[in-house]
Amino acid sequence: MGNRESVMSNSWMERYWHPVGLSGEVRDQPSQFMLLGQRIVVFRSGNGVVAMEDKCPHRGTALSGGVVTDGKIACPYHGWQFNSHGKCVHIPALPEESPAIPERIRVNCYNAREEYGLIWVAMSSTPESFPSWPRDAWQNPDYHTFSPGTYMWDASAARATEAAMDFSHFNFVHKGYTELADGPIIKPYEVFETTDGMQYAYEDTALKRDYSLHFPFVLHDTKTVIAEGEGITWSEKTASQEGDVTILTFIATPVSDCQTRIFSFIGRNHSLDVSDSVMAEGFDEIMDQDRIVVESQLPVEIQDNINAEFHQRCPDAASLVYRRLLSEAKHKRT
Ligand code: FES
Ligand SMILES: [Fe+2]
């Protein structure tokens, strides 16, 4: 974890919900996370999950080094205590008869939610919509969803997400894993904007892939088997039948401008007698294949100028819409 705040150039991302950690990483005592280059302290209290700036307003100390008692966090330096709304409620060095502690002595608090086994934080007080999940897979008894792991990449969240959206690299980067059965040529496909992002579908001879992006960094790839035993696809490792659905989810959290933590999930309505570890075989390797490519991309950030890189209208159709959405979000007045 970093010790100093970085310069923040991506303040538009504060309007969105981002997972900062797994549910199991947040306890009754404080934990530190980084989001958009800022330190955040997160802990559980009776009212749910509390997330606040990890910086004491007295001398800037990390509150995450302190202790939580009865829902109040005490700074490790001089013991000032802050309630779950960030208000300073006790200064041990002051005698009891001192005047009330001014309201303005407070720590910035953020919206926090626990969903899908993740702790989500929105730094803006008026965040955009909260992401849903395809097929309502966490509630739907026909589906089982688990996380094969989280990954830290030295890359921007937008570059990482664009890689997850892009299937025209499969036959090069993921040979023998997720190759398109009829690749590398990409057939024309349509991209649709939605109220929360965008969606598109692509079929080879074995699978239909329905991509849905909850802008900016939550991507679901819902793979439906359309023909058994066709082509080479990672999700056919277990015996596939027509109608089998595997949902691969990729969520990129902007830890900073150049560091991204990826939360991944595999959901399925089939092979429920197969262990999760068997289903996850090869997943780490696929992620590492992507990591090597994405970490090598320059510049680290996707540029606002669409002409800064070259595009092919057909294979890059999804990427072109994504880049327009990124540009609109950056320039949107709030
Ligand atoms: S720095 Fe936090 S109480 Fe002094
Ligand atoms: Fe990939």
GROMACS .gro file of C-alpha atoms and ligand atoms in nm, residues 56 58-61 75 77-80, ligand 1:
model
   14
   56CYS     CA    1  -0.668   1.194   1.038
   58HIS     CA    2  -0.535   1.641   1.307
   59ARG     CA    3  -0.195   1.550   1.160
   60GLY     CA    4  -0.267   1.332   0.857
   61THR     CA    5  -0.191   0.998   1.020
   75CYS     CA    6  -0.637   0.754   1.553
   77TYR     CA    7  -0.124   0.910   1.704
   78HIS     CA    8  -0.317   1.114   1.967
   79GLY     CA    9  -0.629   0.900   2.006
   80TRP     CA   10  -0.887   1.132   1.851
  335FES     S1   11  -0.285   1.274   1.409
  335FES    FE1   12  -0.468   1.176   1.455
  335FES     S2   13  -0.505   1.228   1.658
  335FES    FE2   14  -0.330   1.339   1.609
   0.00000   0.00000   0.00000
